[in-house]
mmCIF file of C-alpha atoms in Angstrom:
data_model
loop_
_atom_site.group_PDB
_atom_site.id
_atom_site.type_symbol
_atom_site.label_atom_id
_atom_site.label_comp_id
_atom_site.label_asym_id
_atom_site.label_seq_id
_atom_site.Cartn_x
_atom_site.Cartn_y
_atom_site.Cartn_z
ATOM 1 C CA LYS A 1 29.570 -53.829 11.763
ATOM 2 C CA VAL A 2 29.293 -56.617 14.540
ATOM 3 C CA ASP A 3 33.048 -56.799 15.981
ATOM 4 C CA MET A 4 32.731 -59.752 18.902
ATOM 5 C CA GLY A 5 36.096 -59.609 20.115
ATOM 6 C CA THR A 6 38.357 -62.480 20.599
ATOM 7 C CA GLU A 7 39.660 -64.066 23.453
ATOM 8 C CA PRO A 8 42.699 -66.106 25.169
ATOM 9 C CA MET A 9 42.664 -69.914 24.346
ATOM 10 C CA ALA A 10 41.361 -71.819 27.493
ATOM 11 C CA ASP A 11 44.939 -73.922 27.253
ATOM 12 C CA SER A 12 47.783 -71.757 25.206
ATOM 13 C CA PRO A 13 46.956 -67.960 26.594
ATOM 14 C CA GLU A 14 48.996 -65.936 24.370
ATOM 15 C CA GLU A 15 46.469 -68.271 21.131
ATOM 16 C CA LYS A 16 43.621 -66.959 19.940
ATOM 17 C CA LEU A 17 39.777 -68.082 19.388
ATOM 18 C CA THR A 18 36.590 -65.431 17.618
ATOM 19 C CA LYS A 19 34.163 -65.682 20.371
ATOM 20 C CA GLY A 20 30.723 -65.221 18.816
ATOM 21 C CA ILE A 21 29.337 -68.825 17.371
ATOM 22 C CA GLY A 22 26.565 -69.185 20.076
ATOM 23 C CA GLY A 23 24.225 -67.230 18.645
ATOM 24 C CA LEU A 24 25.149 -67.176 15.432
ATOM 25 C CA PRO A 25 21.793 -68.355 12.892
ATOM 26 C CA LYS A 26 19.799 -65.505 14.579
ATOM 27 C CA ARG A 27 22.082 -62.653 13.828
ATOM 28 C CA LEU A 28 22.633 -63.671 10.858
ATOM 29 C CA ALA A 29 18.680 -64.444 10.491
ATOM 30 C CA GLU A 30 18.001 -60.081 11.011
ATOM 31 C CA TYR A 31 21.325 -59.915 8.832
ATOM 32 C CA ALA A 32 19.490 -61.253 5.765
ATOM 33 C CA ALA A 33 16.528 -58.794 6.514
ATOM 34 C CA LEU A 34 18.708 -56.194 7.431
ATOM 35 C CA ASP A 35 19.640 -56.759 2.826
ATOM 36 C CA ALA A 36 23.126 -57.470 4.678
ATOM 37 C CA LYS A 37 25.249 -60.044 1.720
ATOM 38 C CA PHE A 38 28.899 -60.959 3.128
ATOM 39 C CA ALA A 39 29.484 -62.370 6.398
ATOM 40 C CA LYS A 40 33.222 -61.602 8.218
ATOM 41 C CA TRP A 41 34.910 -64.451 10.455
ATOM 42 C CA ARG A 42 39.003 -63.304 11.093
ATOM 43 C CA ALA A 43 41.110 -66.076 12.442
ATOM 44 C CA VAL A 44 43.867 -64.645 14.627
ATOM 45 C CA ILE A 45 47.352 -67.741 13.999
ATOM 46 C CA THR A 46 49.792 -66.703 16.477
ATOM 47 C CA ILE A 47 53.622 -67.390 15.058
ATOM 48 C CA LYS A 48 55.753 -67.659 18.280
ATOM 49 C CA GLY A 49 58.886 -70.770 17.412
ATOM 50 C CA THR A 50 58.208 -74.122 16.914
ATOM 51 C CA GLU A 51 55.527 -74.260 19.813
ATOM 52 C CA LEU A 52 52.666 -71.466 18.490
ATOM 53 C CA PRO A 53 50.843 -72.655 16.775
ATOM 54 C CA THR A 54 49.093 -75.252 19.044
ATOM 55 C CA PRO A 55 47.139 -78.039 17.022
ATOM 56 C CA ALA A 56 44.152 -77.543 19.084
ATOM 57 C CA ASN A 57 44.658 -73.998 17.872
ATOM 58 C CA LEU A 58 44.388 -74.904 14.285
ATOM 59 C CA GLU A 59 41.236 -77.607 14.640
ATOM 60 C CA GLN A 60 39.027 -74.469 16.731
ATOM 61 C CA ASN A 61 39.604 -71.752 14.401
ATOM 62 C CA ALA A 62 39.759 -74.397 11.519
ATOM 63 C CA LEU A 63 35.761 -75.560 13.022
ATOM 64 C CA ASP A 64 35.397 -72.032 13.950
ATOM 65 C CA LEU A 65 35.664 -70.705 10.920
ATOM 66 C CA ALA A 66 33.361 -73.181 8.423
ATOM 67 C CA THR A 67 30.744 -73.494 10.959
ATOM 68 C CA TYR A 68 30.198 -69.738 10.225
ATOM 69 C CA ALA A 69 30.734 -70.722 7.304
ATOM 70 C CA ARG A 70 27.479 -72.608 6.338
ATOM 71 C CA MET A 71 25.435 -70.391 8.777
ATOM 72 C CA CYS A 72 26.224 -67.665 6.728
ATOM 73 C CA GLN A 73 25.246 -70.245 3.363
ATOM 74 C CA GLU A 74 22.106 -71.445 5.017
ATOM 75 C CA ALA A 75 20.675 -67.812 6.027
ATOM 76 C CA GLY A 76 22.012 -66.989 1.495
ATOM 77 C CA ILE A 77 24.806 -65.111 3.405
ATOM 78 C CA VAL A 78 27.985 -65.231 1.315
ATOM 79 C CA PRO A 79 30.881 -65.994 3.954
ATOM 80 C CA ILE A 80 33.846 -64.370 3.053
ATOM 81 C CA VAL A 81 36.780 -66.567 5.645
ATOM 82 C CA GLU A 82 39.481 -65.687 7.152
ATOM 83 C CA PRO A 83 42.225 -66.905 8.697
ATOM 84 C CA GLU A 84 44.945 -65.124 9.323
ATOM 85 C CA VAL A 85 48.534 -66.043 9.941
ATOM 86 C CA ILE A 86 49.690 -62.913 11.504
ATOM 87 C CA MET A 87 53.206 -61.349 10.342
ATOM 88 C CA ASP A 88 54.149 -59.880 14.032
ATOM 89 C CA GLY A 89 57.100 -62.111 15.742
ATOM 90 C CA PRO A 90 60.638 -62.938 14.241
ATOM 91 C CA HIS A 91 59.660 -65.915 12.248
ATOM 92 C CA THR A 92 60.941 -66.480 9.257
ATOM 93 C CA GLN A 93 58.385 -67.291 5.125
ATOM 94 C CA ALA A 94 59.227 -69.915 5.705
ATOM 95 C CA ARG A 95 58.553 -71.145 8.922
ATOM 96 C CA CYS A 96 55.251 -68.302 7.329
ATOM 97 C CA GLU A 97 54.732 -70.945 4.539
ATOM 98 C CA GLU A 98 54.777 -73.559 7.093
ATOM 99 C CA VAL A 99 52.260 -72.426 9.107
ATOM 100 C CA SER A 100 49.459 -70.969 6.465
ATOM 101 C CA GLU A 101 49.998 -74.406 5.255
ATOM 102 C CA LYS A 102 49.064 -75.502 8.842
ATOM 103 C CA VAL A 103 45.983 -73.852 8.642
ATOM 104 C CA LEU A 104 44.699 -73.420 5.040
ATOM 105 C CA THR A 105 44.073 -76.954 5.486
ATOM 106 C CA ALA A 106 43.088 -77.268 8.921
ATOM 107 C CA VAL A 107 40.387 -74.687 7.025
ATOM 108 C CA PHE A 108 39.330 -76.568 4.089
ATOM 109 C CA ASN A 109 39.004 -80.226 6.035
ATOM 110 C CA ALA A 110 36.705 -78.490 7.929
ATOM 111 C CA ILE A 111 34.762 -76.669 5.102
ATOM 112 C CA THR A 112 34.447 -79.781 3.618
ATOM 113 C CA GLU A 113 33.161 -81.782 6.981
ATOM 114 C CA GLN A 114 30.538 -79.113 7.155
ATOM 115 C CA GLY A 115 29.454 -79.534 4.053
ATOM 116 C CA VAL A 116 30.253 -75.477 3.162
ATOM 117 C CA SER A 117 29.785 -74.975 -0.412
ATOM 118 C CA VAL A 118 34.055 -73.976 -2.034
ATOM 119 C CA GLU A 119 32.163 -72.510 -4.345
ATOM 120 C CA GLY A 120 29.765 -69.810 -2.711
ATOM 121 C CA MET A 121 32.194 -68.231 0.020
ATOM 122 C CA ILE A 122 35.884 -65.947 -0.544
ATOM 123 C CA LEU A 123 39.201 -66.801 1.239
ATOM 124 C CA LYS A 124 40.511 -63.989 2.473
ATOM 125 C CA THR A 125 43.650 -64.775 3.876
ATOM 126 C CA ASN A 126 47.389 -63.658 4.099
ATOM 127 C CA MET A 127 49.863 -63.546 2.481
ATOM 128 C CA VAL A 128 53.438 -65.419 3.155
ATOM 129 C CA VAL A 129 55.673 -62.973 4.075
ATOM 130 C CA PRO A 130 59.497 -63.424 6.979
ATOM 131 C CA GLY A 131 57.681 -61.493 10.582
ATOM 132 C CA THR A 132 58.255 -57.868 10.930
ATOM 133 C CA GLU A 133 61.162 -58.583 13.571
ATOM 134 C CA SER A 134 62.738 -61.229 11.390
ATOM 135 C CA GLY A 135 65.801 -58.566 9.889
ATOM 136 C CA GLU A 136 64.661 -60.161 6.956
ATOM 137 C CA LYS A 137 63.386 -58.854 3.327
ATOM 138 C CA ALA A 138 61.846 -60.811 0.458
ATOM 139 C CA THR A 139 61.388 -59.306 -2.641
ATOM 140 C CA PRO A 140 57.653 -59.574 -4.842
ATOM 141 C CA ALA A 141 58.919 -62.389 -6.456
ATOM 142 C CA GLN A 142 59.721 -64.565 -3.273
ATOM 143 C CA VAL A 143 56.399 -64.062 -1.697
ATOM 144 C CA ALA A 144 54.799 -65.143 -5.230
ATOM 145 C CA ASP A 145 56.703 -68.111 -5.182
ATOM 146 C CA ALA A 146 56.217 -68.698 -1.636
ATOM 147 C CA THR A 147 52.395 -68.090 -1.457
ATOM 148 C CA LEU A 148 51.772 -69.525 -4.420
ATOM 149 C CA ARG A 149 53.090 -72.839 -3.263
ATOM 150 C CA VAL A 150 50.890 -73.249 -0.353
ATOM 151 C CA PHE A 151 47.446 -72.455 -2.720
ATOM 152 C CA ASN A 152 48.812 -74.470 -5.351
ATOM 153 C CA LYS A 153 49.044 -77.080 -3.057
ATOM 154 C CA VAL A 154 45.560 -76.309 -0.787
ATOM 155 C CA LEU A 155 43.270 -74.456 -2.662
ATOM 156 C CA PRO A 156 40.362 -76.121 -4.366
ATOM 157 C CA ASN A 157 40.054 -75.309 -7.610
ATOM 158 C CA HIS A 158 36.076 -74.074 -7.556
ATOM 159 C CA LEU A 159 36.781 -71.243 -5.367
ATOM 160 C CA PRO A 160 35.486 -68.600 -6.985
ATOM 161 C CA GLY A 161 38.292 -65.733 -5.272
ATOM 162 C CA GLN A 162 41.117 -65.427 -2.913
ATOM 163 C CA ALA A 163 41.103 -61.139 -1.743
ATOM 164 C CA PHE A 164 44.373 -60.874 0.190
ATOM 165 C CA LEU A 165 44.830 -59.327 3.443
ATOM 166 C CA SER A 166 47.049 -56.635 3.868
ATOM 167 C CA GLY A 167 48.657 -57.382 7.053
ATOM 168 C CA ARG A 168 50.921 -54.420 7.966
ATOM 169 C CA GLN A 169 52.338 -54.996 4.518
ATOM 170 C CA SER A 170 52.907 -51.262 2.994
ATOM 171 C CA GLU A 171 50.369 -49.980 -0.124
ATOM 172 C CA VAL A 172 53.229 -50.212 -2.493
ATOM 173 C CA GLU A 173 54.167 -54.389 -1.047
ATOM 174 C CA ALA A 174 51.470 -55.039 -0.746
ATOM 175 C CA THR A 175 50.509 -54.092 -4.230
ATOM 176 C CA ALA A 176 53.431 -54.801 -5.724
ATOM 177 C CA ASN A 177 53.309 -58.922 -3.978
ATOM 178 C CA LEU A 178 49.452 -58.758 -5.579
ATOM 179 C CA ASN A 179 50.887 -57.502 -9.103
ATOM 180 C CA GLU A 180 53.379 -60.255 -8.782
ATOM 181 C CA MET A 181 51.125 -63.210 -8.140
ATOM 182 C CA ASN A 182 48.429 -62.598 -10.716
ATOM 183 C CA LYS A 183 51.487 -61.583 -13.113
ATOM 184 C CA ARG A 184 51.950 -65.187 -13.025
ATOM 185 C CA GLY A 185 48.357 -66.683 -13.811
ATOM 186 C CA PRO A 186 46.264 -67.793 -14.836
ATOM 187 C CA HIS A 187 45.054 -69.565 -12.048
ATOM 188 C CA PRO A 188 42.374 -71.676 -11.313
ATOM 189 C CA TRP A 189 40.978 -68.657 -8.330
ATOM 190 C CA LYS A 190 41.119 -65.269 -9.059
ATOM 191 C CA LEU A 191 43.762 -62.848 -6.799
ATOM 192 C CA SER A 192 42.157 -60.021 -5.170
ATOM 193 C CA PHE A 193 42.624 -58.110 -2.527
ATOM 194 C CA SER A 194 40.732 -56.461 0.995
ATOM 195 C CA TYR A 195 42.952 -54.178 1.577
ATOM 196 C CA GLY A 196 42.390 -51.903 4.780
ATOM 197 C CA ARG A 197 45.204 -50.216 5.379
ATOM 198 C CA ALA A 198 47.069 -50.626 2.737
ATOM 199 C CA LEU A 199 44.757 -48.244 1.049
ATOM 200 C CA GLN A 200 44.801 -45.591 3.481
ATOM 201 C CA ASP A 201 47.208 -45.259 5.747
ATOM 202 C CA SER A 202 49.749 -42.799 3.704
ATOM 203 C CA ALA A 203 46.997 -41.010 3.027
ATOM 204 C CA LEU A 204 45.860 -40.696 6.887
ATOM 205 C CA LYS A 205 49.122 -40.258 7.947
ATOM 206 C CA ALA A 206 49.418 -37.410 5.579
ATOM 207 C CA TRP A 207 46.059 -36.253 6.162
ATOM 208 C CA GLY A 208 46.325 -36.512 10.082
ATOM 209 C CA GLY A 209 42.794 -35.151 10.351
ATOM 210 C CA LYS A 210 43.818 -31.676 10.684
ATOM 211 C CA PRO A 211 41.857 -29.301 7.623
ATOM 212 C CA GLU A 212 44.145 -27.156 6.623
ATOM 213 C CA ASN A 213 46.563 -31.107 5.907
ATOM 214 C CA LEU A 214 43.406 -32.054 2.925
ATOM 215 C CA ALA A 215 45.155 -32.062 -0.237
ATOM 216 C CA ALA A 216 48.492 -33.203 0.844
ATOM 217 C CA GLY A 217 46.495 -36.736 1.842
#
């Protein structure tokens, strides 16, 4: 794993850009020589009221994701494109839906402009959920409705698949929401998961790194 990290955007320090485009073709050639088949680039999108995200942040993150994807394909590596609208904050589910649509629209416009083969990439993005501080609770049906509305508007039918990130959802929430979406299929694209926390969190908490808790974990 090579994590180049993020940096504040010059004109909007509350927003972030992912570092690492410089020198990426050389690094990808090294990874391909080591038999790497997939790579992932994560762009973090912050919601704050109606001010953030700014159009400039959306455009730059979309361009970086598309540039990375093109470079991956040129190196013979499948790009996993991850624009994440993070859950932190008091924003509503409706605001998350609005921003998610803008983000994915910008990303696929940039992918087209960069000449990326959509058939040779995987999308990894967020579900449309309320912010963690909103006090709003969305049911699986509401999450499925909102997320699929965005996807049906924006995602190309020839995209092979979308692997959801879990954000801060529990394994129960993330699984129930994904299950509800797939119950409404078939869809033009496969809907799957790429969860870390949502598959391991309960087990890790039960274990806590202590040998005596191994069975509980």
